[in-house]
Amino acid sequence: MADIKGISPTVCMHIILLEENAKNSVESQRRLNPVMKGVIKKEIIKWLDAGIIYPISDSVWVNPVQCVPKKGGMTVVANEKNE
């Protein structure tokens, strides 16, 4: 977690502008193998602790997590539209 601590949220904050006629999308989480599930859980906890992300319990915009292992040992988390 030391690699993220101290990063100002304003440096890496994103705002997604939606079109007026945008429709919400809710999809179920796909099953993850136990290793990937552990990696994702550690990353999410690290981002929560650093204040980069925060929980939203009532969002109508939900997409499953996609986890892609990289050769360097880094994992990229994105949705199926590469966003």
PDB file of N, CA and C in Angstrom, residues 7-60:
ATOM      1  N   ILE A   7      -0.880   9.883  -2.694  1.00  0.00           N
ATOM      2  CA  ILE A   7      -1.353  10.388  -3.984  1.00  0.00           C
ATOM      3  C   ILE A   7      -2.625  11.185  -3.739  1.00  0.00           C
ATOM      4  N   SER A   8      -2.643  12.397  -4.230  1.00  0.00           N
ATOM      5  CA  SER A   8      -3.827  13.235  -4.073  1.00  0.00           C
ATOM      6  C   SER A   8      -4.935  12.713  -4.985  1.00  0.00           C
ATOM      7  N   PRO A   9      -6.159  12.527  -4.465  1.00  0.00           N
ATOM      8  CA  PRO A   9      -7.263  12.059  -5.312  1.00  0.00           C
ATOM      9  C   PRO A   9      -7.555  13.002  -6.473  1.00  0.00           C
ATOM     10  N   THR A  10      -7.189  14.278  -6.346  1.00  0.00           N
ATOM     11  CA  THR A  10      -7.447  15.204  -7.450  1.00  0.00           C
ATOM     12  C   THR A  10      -6.541  14.929  -8.643  1.00  0.00           C
ATOM     13  N   VAL A  11      -5.415  14.272  -8.410  1.00  0.00           N
ATOM     14  CA  VAL A  11      -4.497  13.944  -9.498  1.00  0.00           C
ATOM     15  C   VAL A  11      -5.062  12.825 -10.363  1.00  0.00           C
ATOM     16  N   CYS A  12      -5.740  11.874  -9.756  1.00  0.00           N
ATOM     17  CA  CYS A  12      -6.222  10.718 -10.513  1.00  0.00           C
ATOM     18  C   CYS A  12      -7.739  10.579 -10.450  1.00  0.00           C
ATOM     19  N   MET A  13      -8.456  11.679 -10.298  1.00  0.00           N
ATOM     20  CA  MET A  13      -9.909  11.630 -10.227  1.00  0.00           C
ATOM     21  C   MET A  13     -10.503  11.714 -11.635  1.00  0.00           C
ATOM     22  N   HIS A  14     -11.493  10.877 -11.913  1.00  0.00           N
ATOM     23  CA  HIS A  14     -12.144  10.876 -13.217  1.00  0.00           C
ATOM     24  C   HIS A  14     -13.611  11.232 -13.046  1.00  0.00           C
ATOM     25  N   ILE A  15     -14.127  11.960 -14.000  1.00  0.00           N
ATOM     26  CA  ILE A  15     -15.552  12.269 -14.044  1.00  0.00           C
ATOM     27  C   ILE A  15     -16.070  11.728 -15.367  1.00  0.00           C
ATOM     28  N   ILE A  16     -17.121  10.957 -15.310  1.00  0.00           N
ATOM     29  CA  ILE A  16     -17.706  10.385 -16.518  1.00  0.00           C
ATOM     30  C   ILE A  16     -18.947  11.192 -16.863  1.00  0.00           C
ATOM     31  N   LEU A  17     -18.893  11.854 -17.999  1.00  0.00           N
ATOM     32  CA  LEU A  17     -20.032  12.640 -18.460  1.00  0.00           C
ATOM     33  C   LEU A  17     -20.938  11.736 -19.291  1.00  0.00           C
ATOM     34  N   LEU A  18     -22.210  11.703 -18.935  1.00  0.00           N
ATOM     35  CA  LEU A  18     -23.168  10.845 -19.623  1.00  0.00           C
ATOM     36  C   LEU A  18     -24.053  11.664 -20.541  1.00  0.00           C
ATOM     37  N   GLU A  19     -24.457  11.045 -21.621  1.00  0.00           N
ATOM     38  CA  GLU A  19     -25.422  11.685 -22.499  1.00  0.00           C
ATOM     39  C   GLU A  19     -26.769  11.714 -21.785  1.00  0.00           C
ATOM     40  N   GLU A  20     -27.623  12.649 -22.152  1.00  0.00           N
ATOM     41  CA  GLU A  20     -28.914  12.793 -21.475  1.00  0.00           C
ATOM     42  C   GLU A  20     -29.781  11.546 -21.599  1.00  0.00           C
ATOM     43  N   ASN A  21     -29.693  10.840 -22.718  1.00  0.00           N
ATOM     44  CA  ASN A  21     -30.542   9.660 -22.921  1.00  0.00           C
ATOM     45  C   ASN A  21     -29.834   8.354 -22.553  1.00  0.00           C
ATOM     46  N   ALA A  22     -28.765   8.418 -21.773  1.00  0.00           N
ATOM     47  CA  ALA A  22     -28.024   7.219 -21.371  1.00  0.00           C
ATOM     48  C   ALA A  22     -28.893   6.328 -20.483  1.00  0.00           C
ATOM     49  N   LYS A  23     -28.810   5.021 -20.720  1.00  0.00           N
ATOM     50  CA  LYS A  23     -29.575   4.062 -19.920  1.00  0.00           C
ATOM     51  C   LYS A  23     -28.619   3.304 -19.012  1.00  0.00           C
ATOM     52  N   ASN A  24     -29.091   3.027 -17.808  1.00  0.00           N
ATOM     53  CA  ASN A  24     -28.235   2.319 -16.850  1.00  0.00           C
ATOM     54  C   ASN A  24     -28.034   0.867 -17.258  1.00  0.00           C
ATOM     55  N   SER A  25     -26.967   0.291 -16.723  1.00  0.00           N
ATOM     56  CA  SER A  25     -26.603  -1.086 -17.026  1.00  0.00           C
ATOM     57  C   SER A  25     -26.252  -1.788 -15.724  1.00  0.00           C
ATOM     58  N   VAL A  26     -26.944  -2.870 -15.433  1.00  0.00           N
ATOM     59  CA  VAL A  26     -26.653  -3.659 -14.240  1.00  0.00           C
ATOM     60  C   VAL A  26     -26.384  -5.087 -14.690  1.00  0.00           C
ATOM     61  N   GLU A  27     -25.189  -5.580 -14.385  1.00  0.00           N
ATOM     62  CA  GLU A  27     -24.817  -6.943 -14.738  1.00  0.00           C
ATOM     63  C   GLU A  27     -24.300  -7.655 -13.503  1.00  0.00           C
ATOM     64  N   SER A  28     -24.516  -8.959 -13.443  1.00  0.00           N
ATOM     65  CA  SER A  28     -24.047  -9.757 -12.305  1.00  0.00           C
ATOM     66  C   SER A  28     -22.545  -9.957 -12.386  1.00  0.00           C
ATOM     67  N   GLN A  29     -21.922 -10.104 -11.218  1.00  0.00           N
ATOM     68  CA  GLN A  29     -20.490 -10.410 -11.175  1.00  0.00           C
ATOM     69  C   GLN A  29     -20.270 -11.836 -11.653  1.00  0.00           C
ATOM     70  N   ARG A  30     -19.285 -12.021 -12.501  1.00  0.00           N
ATOM     71  CA  ARG A  30     -18.932 -13.367 -12.958  1.00  0.00           C
ATOM     72  C   ARG A  30     -18.108 -14.067 -11.890  1.00  0.00           C
ATOM     73  N   ARG A  31     -18.067 -15.381 -11.945  1.00  0.00           N
ATOM     74  CA  ARG A  31     -17.252 -16.141 -10.993  1.00  0.00           C
ATOM     75  C   ARG A  31     -15.778 -15.901 -11.281  1.00  0.00           C
ATOM     76  N   LEU A  32     -15.006 -15.790 -10.220  1.00  0.00           N
ATOM     77  CA  LEU A  32     -13.562 -15.611 -10.332  1.00  0.00           C
ATOM     78  C   LEU A  32     -12.867 -16.784  -9.666  1.00  0.00           C
ATOM     79  N   ASN A  33     -11.705 -17.171 -10.204  1.00  0.00           N
ATOM     80  CA  ASN A  33     -10.969 -18.223  -9.514  1.00  0.00           C
ATOM     81  C   ASN A  33     -10.409 -17.639  -8.218  1.00  0.00           C
ATOM     82  N   PRO A  34     -10.139 -18.466  -7.222  1.00  0.00           N
ATOM     83  CA  PRO A  34      -9.730 -17.968  -5.901  1.00  0.00           C
ATOM     84  C   PRO A  34      -8.490 -17.076  -5.916  1.00  0.00           C
ATOM     85  N   VAL A  35      -7.525 -17.355  -6.797  1.00  0.00           N
ATOM     86  CA  VAL A  35      -6.311 -16.532  -6.859  1.00  0.00           C
ATOM     87  C   VAL A  35      -6.660 -15.124  -7.334  1.00  0.00           C
ATOM     88  N   MET A  36      -7.416 -15.026  -8.422  1.00  0.00           N
ATOM     89  CA  MET A  36      -7.807 -13.715  -8.953  1.00  0.00           C
ATOM     90  C   MET A  36      -8.684 -12.966  -7.958  1.00  0.00           C
ATOM     91  N   LYS A  37      -9.557 -13.684  -7.280  1.00  0.00           N
ATOM     92  CA  LYS A  37     -10.430 -13.051  -6.296  1.00  0.00           C
ATOM     93  C   LYS A  37      -9.598 -12.415  -5.182  1.00  0.00           C
ATOM     94  N   GLY A  38      -8.551 -13.114  -4.739  1.00  0.00           N
ATOM     95  CA  GLY A  38      -7.660 -12.573  -3.714  1.00  0.00           C
ATOM     96  C   GLY A  38      -6.913 -11.343  -4.192  1.00  0.00           C
ATOM     97  N   VAL A  39      -6.432 -11.370  -5.439  1.00  0.00           N
ATOM     98  CA  VAL A  39      -5.712 -10.225  -6.015  1.00  0.00           C
ATOM     99  C   VAL A  39      -6.630  -9.015  -6.097  1.00  0.00           C
ATOM    100  N   ILE A  40      -7.838  -9.224  -6.585  1.00  0.00           N
ATOM    101  CA  ILE A  40      -8.796  -8.124  -6.719  1.00  0.00           C
ATOM    102  C   ILE A  40      -9.152  -7.557  -5.354  1.00  0.00           C
ATOM    103  N   LYS A  41      -9.382  -8.430  -4.375  1.00  0.00           N
ATOM    104  CA  LYS A  41      -9.730  -7.974  -3.026  1.00  0.00           C
ATOM    105  C   LYS A  41      -8.621  -7.099  -2.444  1.00  0.00           C
ATOM    106  N   LYS A  42      -7.340  -7.518  -2.611  1.00  0.00           N
ATOM    107  CA  LYS A  42      -6.217  -6.726  -2.104  1.00  0.00           C
ATOM    108  C   LYS A  42      -6.147  -5.363  -2.780  1.00  0.00           C
ATOM    109  N   GLU A  43      -6.344  -5.329  -4.106  1.00  0.00           N
ATOM    110  CA  GLU A  43      -6.299  -4.058  -4.839  1.00  0.00           C
ATOM    111  C   GLU A  43      -7.425  -3.129  -4.391  1.00  0.00           C
ATOM    112  N   ILE A  44      -8.625  -3.664  -4.256  1.00  0.00           N
ATOM    113  CA  ILE A  44      -9.767  -2.844  -3.843  1.00  0.00           C
ATOM    114  C   ILE A  44      -9.540  -2.279  -2.448  1.00  0.00           C
ATOM    115  N   ILE A  45      -9.059  -3.096  -1.524  1.00  0.00           N
ATOM    116  CA  ILE A  45      -8.782  -2.621  -0.161  1.00  0.00           C
ATOM    117  C   ILE A  45      -7.703  -1.543  -0.189  1.00  0.00           C
ATOM    118  N   LYS A  46      -6.671  -1.734  -1.016  1.00  0.00           N
ATOM    119  CA  LYS A  46      -5.598  -0.746  -1.131  1.00  0.00           C
ATOM    120  C   LYS A  46      -6.154   0.581  -1.655  1.00  0.00           C
ATOM    121  N   TRP A  47      -7.014   0.524  -2.682  1.00  0.00           N
ATOM    122  CA  TRP A  47      -7.601   1.742  -3.246  1.00  0.00           C
ATOM    123  C   TRP A  47      -8.547   2.414  -2.256  1.00  0.00           C
ATOM    124  N   LEU A  48      -9.322   1.612  -1.495  1.00  0.00           N
ATOM    125  CA  LEU A  48     -10.214   2.177  -0.473  1.00  0.00           C
ATOM    126  C   LEU A  48      -9.411   2.893   0.611  1.00  0.00           C
ATOM    127  N   ASP A  49      -8.353   2.236   1.109  1.00  0.00           N
ATOM    128  CA  ASP A  49      -7.516   2.823   2.159  1.00  0.00           C
ATOM    129  C   ASP A  49      -6.836   4.110   1.706  1.00  0.00           C
ATOM    130  N   ALA A  50      -6.470   4.180   0.427  1.00  0.00           N
ATOM    131  CA  ALA A  50      -5.786   5.359  -0.098  1.00  0.00           C
ATOM    132  C   ALA A  50      -6.764   6.471  -0.465  1.00  0.00           C
ATOM    133  N   GLY A  51      -8.069   6.189  -0.422  1.00  0.00           N
ATOM    134  CA  GLY A  51      -9.063   7.205  -0.748  1.00  0.00           C
ATOM    135  C   GLY A  51      -9.251   7.408  -2.243  1.00  0.00           C
ATOM    136  N   ILE A  52      -8.734   6.486  -3.057  1.00  0.00           N
ATOM    137  CA  ILE A  52      -8.871   6.600  -4.506  1.00  0.00           C
ATOM    138  C   ILE A  52     -10.287   6.240  -4.946  1.00  0.00           C
ATOM    139  N   ILE A  53     -10.881   5.253  -4.284  1.00  0.00           N
ATOM    140  CA  ILE A  53     -12.263   4.871  -4.564  1.00  0.00           C
ATOM    141  C   ILE A  53     -13.050   4.899  -3.266  1.00  0.00           C
ATOM    142  N   TYR A  54     -14.357   4.882  -3.379  1.00  0.00           N
ATOM    143  CA  TYR A  54     -15.212   4.824  -2.200  1.00  0.00           C
ATOM    144  C   TYR A  54     -16.444   3.990  -2.533  1.00  0.00           C
ATOM    145  N   PRO A  55     -17.029   3.337  -1.524  1.00  0.00           N
ATOM    146  CA  PRO A  55     -18.173   2.461  -1.784  1.00  0.00           C
ATOM    147  C   PRO A  55     -19.446   3.245  -2.098  1.00  0.00           C
ATOM    148  N   ILE A  56     -20.218   2.714  -3.022  1.00  0.00           N
ATOM    149  CA  ILE A  56     -21.541   3.249  -3.344  1.00  0.00           C
ATOM    150  C   ILE A  56     -22.483   2.053  -3.314  1.00  0.00           C
ATOM    151  N   SER A  57     -23.394   2.032  -2.380  1.00  0.00           N
ATOM    152  CA  SER A  57     -24.230   0.845  -2.197  1.00  0.00           C
ATOM    153  C   SER A  57     -25.491   0.833  -3.049  1.00  0.00           C
ATOM    154  N   ASP A  58     -25.907   1.970  -3.582  1.00  0.00           N
ATOM    155  CA  ASP A  58     -27.186   2.005  -4.282  1.00  0.00           C
ATOM    156  C   ASP A  58     -27.061   2.453  -5.739  1.00  0.00           C
ATOM    157  N   SER A  59     -25.949   2.165  -6.397  1.00  0.00           N
ATOM    158  CA  SER A  59     -25.739   2.590  -7.774  1.00  0.00           C
ATOM    159  C   SER A  59     -26.545   1.730  -8.741  1.00  0.00           C
ATOM    160  N   VAL A  60     -27.110   2.365  -9.768  1.00  0.00           N
ATOM    161  CA  VAL A  60     -27.818   1.626 -10.814  1.00  0.00           C
ATOM    162  C   VAL A  60     -26.879   1.323 -11.984  1.00  0.00           C
TER     163      VAL A  60
END
